[in-house]
mmCIF file of C-alpha atoms in Angstrom:
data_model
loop_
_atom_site.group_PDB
_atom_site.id
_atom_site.type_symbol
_atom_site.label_atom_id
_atom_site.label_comp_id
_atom_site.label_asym_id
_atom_site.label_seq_id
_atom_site.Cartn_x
_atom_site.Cartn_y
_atom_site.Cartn_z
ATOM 1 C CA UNK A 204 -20.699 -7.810 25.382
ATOM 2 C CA UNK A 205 -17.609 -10.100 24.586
ATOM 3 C CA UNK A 206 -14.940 -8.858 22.917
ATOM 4 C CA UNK A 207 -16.041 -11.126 20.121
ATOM 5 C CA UNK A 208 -19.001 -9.445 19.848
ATOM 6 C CA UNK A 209 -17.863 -6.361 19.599
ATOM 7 C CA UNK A 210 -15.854 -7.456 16.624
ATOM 8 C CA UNK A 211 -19.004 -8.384 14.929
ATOM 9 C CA UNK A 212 -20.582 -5.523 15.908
ATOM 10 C CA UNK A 213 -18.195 -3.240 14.173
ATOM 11 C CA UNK A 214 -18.191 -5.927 11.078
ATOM 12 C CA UNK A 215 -21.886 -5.204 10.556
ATOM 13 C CA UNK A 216 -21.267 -1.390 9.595
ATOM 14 C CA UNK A 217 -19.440 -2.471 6.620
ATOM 15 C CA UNK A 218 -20.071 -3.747 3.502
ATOM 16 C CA UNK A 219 -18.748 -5.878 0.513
ATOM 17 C CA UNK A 220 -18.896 -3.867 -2.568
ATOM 18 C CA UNK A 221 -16.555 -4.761 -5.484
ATOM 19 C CA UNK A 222 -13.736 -3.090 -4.128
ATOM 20 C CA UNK A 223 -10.790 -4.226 -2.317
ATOM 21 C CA UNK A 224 -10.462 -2.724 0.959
ATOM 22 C CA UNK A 225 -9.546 -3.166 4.804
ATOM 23 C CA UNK A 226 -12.777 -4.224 7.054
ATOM 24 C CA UNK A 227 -11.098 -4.302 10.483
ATOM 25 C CA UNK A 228 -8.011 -2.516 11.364
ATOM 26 C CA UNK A 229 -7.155 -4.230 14.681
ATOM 27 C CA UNK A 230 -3.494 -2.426 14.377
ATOM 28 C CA UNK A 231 -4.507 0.976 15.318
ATOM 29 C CA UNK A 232 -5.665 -0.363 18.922
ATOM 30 C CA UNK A 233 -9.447 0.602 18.056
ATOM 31 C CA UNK A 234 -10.828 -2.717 19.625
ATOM 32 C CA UNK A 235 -9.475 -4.182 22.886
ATOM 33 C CA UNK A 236 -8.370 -7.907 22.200
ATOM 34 C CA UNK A 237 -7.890 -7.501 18.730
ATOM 35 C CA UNK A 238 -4.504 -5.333 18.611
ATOM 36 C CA UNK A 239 -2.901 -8.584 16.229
ATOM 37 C CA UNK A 240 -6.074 -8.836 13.978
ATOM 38 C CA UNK A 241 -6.782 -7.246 10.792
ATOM 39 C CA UNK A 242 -9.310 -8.282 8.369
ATOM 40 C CA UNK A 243 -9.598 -7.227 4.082
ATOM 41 C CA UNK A 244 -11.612 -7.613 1.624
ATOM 42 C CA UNK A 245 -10.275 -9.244 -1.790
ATOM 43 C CA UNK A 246 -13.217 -10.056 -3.825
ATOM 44 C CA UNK A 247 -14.325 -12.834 -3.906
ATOM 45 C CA UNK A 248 -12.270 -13.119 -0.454
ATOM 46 C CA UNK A 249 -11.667 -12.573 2.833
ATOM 47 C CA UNK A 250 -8.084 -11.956 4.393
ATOM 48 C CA UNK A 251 -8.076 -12.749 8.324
ATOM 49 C CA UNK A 252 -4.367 -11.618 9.392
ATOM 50 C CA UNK A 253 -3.023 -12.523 12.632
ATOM 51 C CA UNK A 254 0.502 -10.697 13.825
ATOM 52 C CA UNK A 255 0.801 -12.210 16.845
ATOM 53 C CA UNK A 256 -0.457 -16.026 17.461
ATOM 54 C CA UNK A 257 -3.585 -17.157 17.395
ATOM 55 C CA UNK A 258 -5.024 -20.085 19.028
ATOM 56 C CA UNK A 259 -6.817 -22.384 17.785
ATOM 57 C CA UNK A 260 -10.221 -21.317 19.844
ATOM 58 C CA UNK A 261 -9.556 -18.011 18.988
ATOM 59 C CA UNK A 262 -9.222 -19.017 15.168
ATOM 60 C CA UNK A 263 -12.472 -21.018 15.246
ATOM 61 C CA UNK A 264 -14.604 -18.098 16.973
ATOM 62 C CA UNK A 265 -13.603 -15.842 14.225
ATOM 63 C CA UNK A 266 -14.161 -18.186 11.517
ATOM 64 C CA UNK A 267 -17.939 -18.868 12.837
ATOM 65 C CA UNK A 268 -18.642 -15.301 13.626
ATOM 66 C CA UNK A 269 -17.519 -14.612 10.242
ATOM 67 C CA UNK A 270 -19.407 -17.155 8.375
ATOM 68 C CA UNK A 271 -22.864 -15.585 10.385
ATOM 69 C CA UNK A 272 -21.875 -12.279 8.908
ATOM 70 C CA UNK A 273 -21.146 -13.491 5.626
ATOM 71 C CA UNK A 274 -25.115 -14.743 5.069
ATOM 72 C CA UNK A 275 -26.328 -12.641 7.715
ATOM 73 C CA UNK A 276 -25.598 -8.951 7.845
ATOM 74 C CA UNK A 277 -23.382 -9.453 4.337
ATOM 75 C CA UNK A 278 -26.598 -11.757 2.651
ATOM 76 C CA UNK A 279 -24.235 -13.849 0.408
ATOM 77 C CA UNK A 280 -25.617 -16.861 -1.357
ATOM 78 C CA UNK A 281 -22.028 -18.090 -2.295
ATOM 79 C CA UNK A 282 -19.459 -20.040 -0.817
ATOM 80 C CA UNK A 283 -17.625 -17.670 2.036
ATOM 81 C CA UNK A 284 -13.904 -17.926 0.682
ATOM 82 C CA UNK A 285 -11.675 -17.129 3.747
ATOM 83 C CA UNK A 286 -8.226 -17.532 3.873
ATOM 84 C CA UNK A 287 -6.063 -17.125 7.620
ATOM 85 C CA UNK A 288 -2.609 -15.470 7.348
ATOM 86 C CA UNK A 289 -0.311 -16.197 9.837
ATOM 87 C CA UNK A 290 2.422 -13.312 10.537
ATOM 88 C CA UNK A 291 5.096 -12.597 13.117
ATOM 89 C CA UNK A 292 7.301 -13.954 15.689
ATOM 90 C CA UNK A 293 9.198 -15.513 13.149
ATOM 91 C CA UNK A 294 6.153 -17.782 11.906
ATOM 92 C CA UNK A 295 4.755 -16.955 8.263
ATOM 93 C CA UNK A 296 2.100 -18.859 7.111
ATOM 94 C CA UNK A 297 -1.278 -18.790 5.104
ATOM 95 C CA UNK A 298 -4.699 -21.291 4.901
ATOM 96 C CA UNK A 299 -7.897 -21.545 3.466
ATOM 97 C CA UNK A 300 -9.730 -22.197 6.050
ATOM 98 C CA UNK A 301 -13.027 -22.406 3.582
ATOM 99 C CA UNK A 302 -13.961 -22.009 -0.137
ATOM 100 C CA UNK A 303 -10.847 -21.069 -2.628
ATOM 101 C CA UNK A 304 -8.565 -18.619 -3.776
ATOM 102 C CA UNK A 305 -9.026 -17.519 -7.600
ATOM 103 C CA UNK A 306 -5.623 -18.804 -9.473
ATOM 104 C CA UNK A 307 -5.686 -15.775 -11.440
ATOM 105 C CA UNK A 308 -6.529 -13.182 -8.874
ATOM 106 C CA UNK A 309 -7.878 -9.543 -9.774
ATOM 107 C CA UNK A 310 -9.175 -7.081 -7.537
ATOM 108 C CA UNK A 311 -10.558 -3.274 -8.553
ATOM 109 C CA UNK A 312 -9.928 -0.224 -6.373
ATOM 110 C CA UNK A 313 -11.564 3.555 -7.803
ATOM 111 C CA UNK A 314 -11.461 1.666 -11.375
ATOM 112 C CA UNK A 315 -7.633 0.654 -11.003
ATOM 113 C CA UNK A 316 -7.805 -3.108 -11.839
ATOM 114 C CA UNK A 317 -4.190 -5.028 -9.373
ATOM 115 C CA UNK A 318 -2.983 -8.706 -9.431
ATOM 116 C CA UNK A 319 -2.706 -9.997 -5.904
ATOM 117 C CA UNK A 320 -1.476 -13.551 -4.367
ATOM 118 C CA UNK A 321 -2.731 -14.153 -0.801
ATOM 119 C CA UNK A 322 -1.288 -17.528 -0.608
ATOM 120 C CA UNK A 323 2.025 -16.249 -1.392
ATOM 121 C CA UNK A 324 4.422 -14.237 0.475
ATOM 122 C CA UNK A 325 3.620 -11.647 3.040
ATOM 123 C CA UNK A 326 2.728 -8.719 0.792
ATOM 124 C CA UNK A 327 -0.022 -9.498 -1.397
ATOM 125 C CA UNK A 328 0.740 -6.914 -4.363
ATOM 126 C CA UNK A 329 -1.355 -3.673 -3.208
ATOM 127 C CA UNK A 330 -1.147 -2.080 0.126
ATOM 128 C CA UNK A 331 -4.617 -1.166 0.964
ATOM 129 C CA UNK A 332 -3.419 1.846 3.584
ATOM 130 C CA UNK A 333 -1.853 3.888 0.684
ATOM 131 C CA UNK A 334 -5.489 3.564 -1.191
ATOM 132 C CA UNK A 335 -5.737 7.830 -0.939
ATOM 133 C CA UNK A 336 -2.101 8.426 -2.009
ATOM 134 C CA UNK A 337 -2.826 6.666 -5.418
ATOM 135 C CA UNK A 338 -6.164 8.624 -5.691
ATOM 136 C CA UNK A 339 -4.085 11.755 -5.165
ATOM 137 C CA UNK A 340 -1.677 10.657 -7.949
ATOM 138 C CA UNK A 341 -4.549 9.902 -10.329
ATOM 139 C CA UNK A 342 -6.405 13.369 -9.959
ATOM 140 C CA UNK A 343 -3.063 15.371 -10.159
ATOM 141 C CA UNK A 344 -0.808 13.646 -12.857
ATOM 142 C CA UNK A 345 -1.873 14.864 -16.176
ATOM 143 C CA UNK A 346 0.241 15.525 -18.359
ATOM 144 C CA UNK A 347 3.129 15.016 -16.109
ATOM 145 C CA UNK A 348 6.207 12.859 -16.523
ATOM 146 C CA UNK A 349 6.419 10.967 -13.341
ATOM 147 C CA UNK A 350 9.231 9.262 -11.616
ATOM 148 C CA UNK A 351 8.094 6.076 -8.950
ATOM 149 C CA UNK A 352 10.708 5.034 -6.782
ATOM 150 C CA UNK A 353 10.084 1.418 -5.242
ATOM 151 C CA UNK A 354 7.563 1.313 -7.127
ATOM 152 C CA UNK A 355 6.990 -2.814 -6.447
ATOM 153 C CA UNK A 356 3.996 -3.833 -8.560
ATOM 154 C CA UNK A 357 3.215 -0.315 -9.825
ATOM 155 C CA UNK A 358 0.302 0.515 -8.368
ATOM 156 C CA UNK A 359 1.117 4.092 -8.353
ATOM 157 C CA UNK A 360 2.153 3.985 -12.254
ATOM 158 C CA UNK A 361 -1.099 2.509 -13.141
ATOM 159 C CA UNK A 362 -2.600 5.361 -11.085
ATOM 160 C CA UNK A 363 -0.603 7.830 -12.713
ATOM 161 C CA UNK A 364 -1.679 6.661 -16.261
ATOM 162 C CA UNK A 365 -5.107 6.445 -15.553
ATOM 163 C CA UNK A 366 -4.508 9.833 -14.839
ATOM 164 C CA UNK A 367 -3.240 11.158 -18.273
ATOM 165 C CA UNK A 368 0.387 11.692 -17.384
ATOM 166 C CA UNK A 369 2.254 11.882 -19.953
ATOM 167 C CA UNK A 370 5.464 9.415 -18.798
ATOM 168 C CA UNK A 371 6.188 6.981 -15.970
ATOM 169 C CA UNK A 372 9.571 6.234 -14.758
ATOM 170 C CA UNK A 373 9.025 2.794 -12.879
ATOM 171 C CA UNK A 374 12.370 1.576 -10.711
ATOM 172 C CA UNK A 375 12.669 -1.307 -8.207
ATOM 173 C CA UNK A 376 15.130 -3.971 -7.094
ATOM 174 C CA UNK A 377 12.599 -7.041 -7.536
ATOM 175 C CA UNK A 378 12.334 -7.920 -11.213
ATOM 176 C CA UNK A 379 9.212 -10.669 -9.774
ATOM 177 C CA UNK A 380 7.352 -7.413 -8.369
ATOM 178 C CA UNK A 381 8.667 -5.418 -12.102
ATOM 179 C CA UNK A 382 6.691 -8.529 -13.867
ATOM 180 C CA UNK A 383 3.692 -8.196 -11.856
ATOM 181 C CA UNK A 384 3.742 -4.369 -12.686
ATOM 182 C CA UNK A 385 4.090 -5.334 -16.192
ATOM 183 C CA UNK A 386 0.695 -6.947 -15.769
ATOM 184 C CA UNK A 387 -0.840 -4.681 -13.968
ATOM 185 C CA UNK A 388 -0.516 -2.032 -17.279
ATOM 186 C CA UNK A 389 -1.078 -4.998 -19.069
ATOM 187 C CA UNK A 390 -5.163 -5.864 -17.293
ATOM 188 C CA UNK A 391 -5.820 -2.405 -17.276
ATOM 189 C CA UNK A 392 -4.919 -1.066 -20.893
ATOM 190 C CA UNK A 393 -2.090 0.822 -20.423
ATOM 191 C CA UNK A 394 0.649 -0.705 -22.975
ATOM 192 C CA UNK A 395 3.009 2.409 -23.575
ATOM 193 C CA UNK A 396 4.145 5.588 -21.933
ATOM 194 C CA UNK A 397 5.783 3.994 -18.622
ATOM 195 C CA UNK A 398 8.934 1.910 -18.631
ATOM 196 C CA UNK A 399 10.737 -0.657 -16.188
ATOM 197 C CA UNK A 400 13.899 -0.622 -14.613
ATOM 198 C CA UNK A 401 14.956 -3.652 -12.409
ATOM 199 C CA UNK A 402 18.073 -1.359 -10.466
ATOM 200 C CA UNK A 403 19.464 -0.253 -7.438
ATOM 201 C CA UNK A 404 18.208 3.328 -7.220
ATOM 202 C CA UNK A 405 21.181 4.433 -5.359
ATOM 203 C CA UNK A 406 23.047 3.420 -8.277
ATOM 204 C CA UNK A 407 20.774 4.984 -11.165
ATOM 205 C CA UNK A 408 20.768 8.425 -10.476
ATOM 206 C CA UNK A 409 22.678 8.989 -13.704
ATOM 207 C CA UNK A 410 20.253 7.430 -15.696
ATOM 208 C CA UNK A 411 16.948 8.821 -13.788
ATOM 209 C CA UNK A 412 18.272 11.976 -14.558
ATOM 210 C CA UNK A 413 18.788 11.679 -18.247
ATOM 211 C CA UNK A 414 15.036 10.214 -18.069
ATOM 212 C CA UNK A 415 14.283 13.552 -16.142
ATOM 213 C CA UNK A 416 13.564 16.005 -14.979
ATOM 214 C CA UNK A 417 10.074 14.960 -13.372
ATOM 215 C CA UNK A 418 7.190 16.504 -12.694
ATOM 216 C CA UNK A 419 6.035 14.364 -9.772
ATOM 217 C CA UNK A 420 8.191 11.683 -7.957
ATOM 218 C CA UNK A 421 6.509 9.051 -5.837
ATOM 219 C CA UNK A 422 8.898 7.583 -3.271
ATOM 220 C CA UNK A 423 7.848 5.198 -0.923
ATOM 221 C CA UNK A 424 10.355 2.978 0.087
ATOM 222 C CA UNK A 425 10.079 -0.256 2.636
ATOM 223 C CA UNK A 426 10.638 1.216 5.812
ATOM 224 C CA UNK A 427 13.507 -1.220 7.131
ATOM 225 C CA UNK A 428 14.597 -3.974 4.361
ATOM 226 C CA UNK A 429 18.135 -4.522 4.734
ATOM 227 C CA UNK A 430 19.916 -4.843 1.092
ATOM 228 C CA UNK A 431 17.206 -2.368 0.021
ATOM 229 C CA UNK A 432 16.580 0.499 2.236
ATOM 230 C CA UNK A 433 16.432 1.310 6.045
ATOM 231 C CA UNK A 434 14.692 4.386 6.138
ATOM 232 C CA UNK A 435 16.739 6.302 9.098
ATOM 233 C CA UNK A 436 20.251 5.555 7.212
ATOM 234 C CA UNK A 437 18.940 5.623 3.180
ATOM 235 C CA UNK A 438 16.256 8.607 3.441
ATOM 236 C CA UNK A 439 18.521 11.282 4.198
ATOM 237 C CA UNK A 440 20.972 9.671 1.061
ATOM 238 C CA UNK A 441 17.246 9.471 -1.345
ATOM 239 C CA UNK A 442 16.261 13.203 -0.305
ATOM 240 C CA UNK A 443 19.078 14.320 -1.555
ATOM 241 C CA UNK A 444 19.285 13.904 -4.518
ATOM 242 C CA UNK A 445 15.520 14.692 -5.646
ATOM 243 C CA UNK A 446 15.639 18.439 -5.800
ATOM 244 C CA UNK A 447 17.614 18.001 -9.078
ATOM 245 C CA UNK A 448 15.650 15.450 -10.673
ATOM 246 C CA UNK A 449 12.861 17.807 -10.148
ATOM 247 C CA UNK A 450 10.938 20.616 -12.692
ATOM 248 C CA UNK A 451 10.448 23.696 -11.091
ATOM 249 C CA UNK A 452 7.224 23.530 -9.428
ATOM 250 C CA UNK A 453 7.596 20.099 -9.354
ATOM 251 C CA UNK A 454 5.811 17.742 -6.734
ATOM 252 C CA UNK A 455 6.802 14.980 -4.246
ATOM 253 C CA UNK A 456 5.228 12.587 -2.481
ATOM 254 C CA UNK A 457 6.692 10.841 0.337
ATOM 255 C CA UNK A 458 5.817 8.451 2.266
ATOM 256 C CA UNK A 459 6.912 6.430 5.391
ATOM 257 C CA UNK A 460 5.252 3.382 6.805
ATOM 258 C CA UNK A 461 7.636 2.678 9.783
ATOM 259 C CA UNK A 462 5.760 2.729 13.198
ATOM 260 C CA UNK A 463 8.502 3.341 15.490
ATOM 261 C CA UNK A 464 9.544 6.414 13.343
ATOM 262 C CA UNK A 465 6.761 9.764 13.437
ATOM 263 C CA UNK A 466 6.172 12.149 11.085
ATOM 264 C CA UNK A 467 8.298 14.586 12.357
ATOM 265 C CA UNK A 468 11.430 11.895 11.269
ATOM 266 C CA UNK A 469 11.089 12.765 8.105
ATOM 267 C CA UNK A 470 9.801 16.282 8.065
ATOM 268 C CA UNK A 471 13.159 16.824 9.822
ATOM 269 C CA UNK A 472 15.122 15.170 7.273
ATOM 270 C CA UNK A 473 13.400 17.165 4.668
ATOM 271 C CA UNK A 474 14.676 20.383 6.545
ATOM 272 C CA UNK A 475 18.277 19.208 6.447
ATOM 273 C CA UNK A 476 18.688 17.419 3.126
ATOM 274 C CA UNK A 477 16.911 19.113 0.455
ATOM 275 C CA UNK A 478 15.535 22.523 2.767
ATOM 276 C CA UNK A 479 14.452 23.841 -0.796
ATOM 277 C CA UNK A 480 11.059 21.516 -0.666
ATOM 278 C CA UNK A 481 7.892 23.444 0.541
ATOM 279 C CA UNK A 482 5.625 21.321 2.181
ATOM 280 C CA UNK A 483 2.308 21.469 1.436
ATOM 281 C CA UNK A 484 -0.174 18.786 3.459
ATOM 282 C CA UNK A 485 -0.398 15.493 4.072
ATOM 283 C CA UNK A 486 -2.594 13.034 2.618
ATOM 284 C CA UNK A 487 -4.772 11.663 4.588
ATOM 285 C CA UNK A 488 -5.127 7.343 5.093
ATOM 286 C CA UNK A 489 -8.320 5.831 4.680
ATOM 287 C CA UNK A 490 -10.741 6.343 7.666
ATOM 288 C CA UNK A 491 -10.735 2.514 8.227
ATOM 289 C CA UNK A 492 -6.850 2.516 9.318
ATOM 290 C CA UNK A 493 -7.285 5.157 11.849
ATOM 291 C CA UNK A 494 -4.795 4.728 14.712
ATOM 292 C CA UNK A 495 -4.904 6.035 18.346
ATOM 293 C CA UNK A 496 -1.538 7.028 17.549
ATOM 294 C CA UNK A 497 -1.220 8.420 14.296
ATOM 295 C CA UNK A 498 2.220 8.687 14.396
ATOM 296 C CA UNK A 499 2.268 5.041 13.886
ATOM 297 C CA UNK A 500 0.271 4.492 10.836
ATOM 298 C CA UNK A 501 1.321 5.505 7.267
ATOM 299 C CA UNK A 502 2.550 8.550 6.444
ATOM 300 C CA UNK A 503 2.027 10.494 3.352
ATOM 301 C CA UNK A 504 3.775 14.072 2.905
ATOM 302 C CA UNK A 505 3.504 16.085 -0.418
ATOM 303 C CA UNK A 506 6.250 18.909 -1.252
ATOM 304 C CA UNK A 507 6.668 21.028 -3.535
ATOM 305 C CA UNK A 508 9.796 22.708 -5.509
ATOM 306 C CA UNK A 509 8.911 26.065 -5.815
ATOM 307 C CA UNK A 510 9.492 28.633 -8.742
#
């Protein structure tokens, strides 16, 4: 069986429901041939991702075998919408390669209703990997006044307020990925109880804390953005400073989505920084991103502050 068709054959255990999610997680080195590909689910379309170049053979083959699936083994009587993302190397771009992309673009994840723009940019507004993480925040915020640190579009904040907290704290450098947050509250009800700050973080701690303390702080930072935050210099200068913007009992949740850095990076850092933080378990990704080398995939680490 050809490589190809062992993409397909993997394709046909899945499904598309209403929900955004990741199909094909080439990334975690589950399919021989297909380390560069990933493939998502944005109703009503499909995201084919390349990170490494793609020919254009290569580019056709998936586009047919997808279009089979898509009225075969998926039985849809629409249009297939498929757009092709180009990433890496220094090349960044993005097609539709068939049907369209809706101009005002909504997708639903466990009820949570996100804005996302696949023909802009390289992030599309929700990363599908940290899909448990916001779950967690959802079934555990009640009540709670919640800090989110790079919180981007707000993903987590909308999560959080689904949940019943009681307050979120939402603070990012991007005021264009603030005003897509604002929508996202906006689409799915939520007009009060969380507020926006466009700052530098590592020049707000006076104000967080007057804001504070918190309950539950979300951090999850870009993993190397120069300007913003590179996680092996800025973590150990974020960790800090979080045991005293925290209640007692409080909770954290950190995360790290750097590949070349494991777990144990920032377990360590906890140790050193802020050793009063109890760790309790990690949060598991989705089953669909699972990596031969989990070290490499997202990370998600919840501590504690203990009485």
């Amino acid at each position: 069986m050809s490589a190809i068709e062992l993409l397909a054959e993997r394709l046909r255990t899945t499904t598309l429901g209403d929900a955004v999610c990741r199909l094909f997680h080439g990334r975690g080195r589950v399919l021989e041939g297909f380390e560069q590909i990933t493939l998502d689910w944005y109703p009503p379309v499909l995201l084919l991702t390349a990170f490494k170049p793609v020919d254009q053979e290569l580019k056709g083959e998936l586009e047919q075998m997808l279009q089979m699936l898509w009225t075969g083994h998926w039985q849809r009587q629409d249009e297939m919408n498929l757009v092709f993302q180009q990433r890496g190397a220094g090349i960044a771009s993005v097609d539709v390669l068939s049907g369209s992309v809706p101009e005002h673009h909504i997708v639903e994840e466990n009820g949570r209703k996100s804005l996302v723009h696949l023909m802009r940019g390289q992030n599309h507004g929700l990363f599908l990997d940290m899909r448990n993480g916001r779950d967690w925040v959802q079934e555990n915020a009640s009540g709670k006044n919640v800090l989110n640190l790079f919180s981007y579009t707000c993903a987590f904040s909308v999560a959080a307020l689904e949940g019943g907290a009681e307050q979120v704290i939402n603070i990012d450098m991007s005021k264009g990925a603030l005003a897509i947050g604002r929508d996202n509250h906006k689409i799915n009800g939520l007009n009060d109880k969380y507020r926006l700050l466009g700052h530098d973080i590592f020049k707000s701690w006076g104000k967080l804390r007057k804001l504070g303390p918190y309950d539950l702080i979300i951090a999850d930072p870009p993993s190397n953005q120069k300007g913003s935050f590179v996680a092996t210099k800025d973590y150990p200068r974020l960790l800090r400073k979080l045991p005293e913007l925290l209640n007692t009992n409080g909770e954290v949740l950190l995360c790290l989505n750097a590949p070349e850095l494991p777990g144990d990076f920032l377990k360590e850092q906890v140790r050193e920084e802020c050793p009063e933080l109890l760790f309790v378990r990690q949060i598991e990704n989705p089953a669909v991103f699972m990596d031969v080398d989990p070290d490499r995939a997202l990370k998600v680490f919840l501590y504690r502050k203990p009485f």
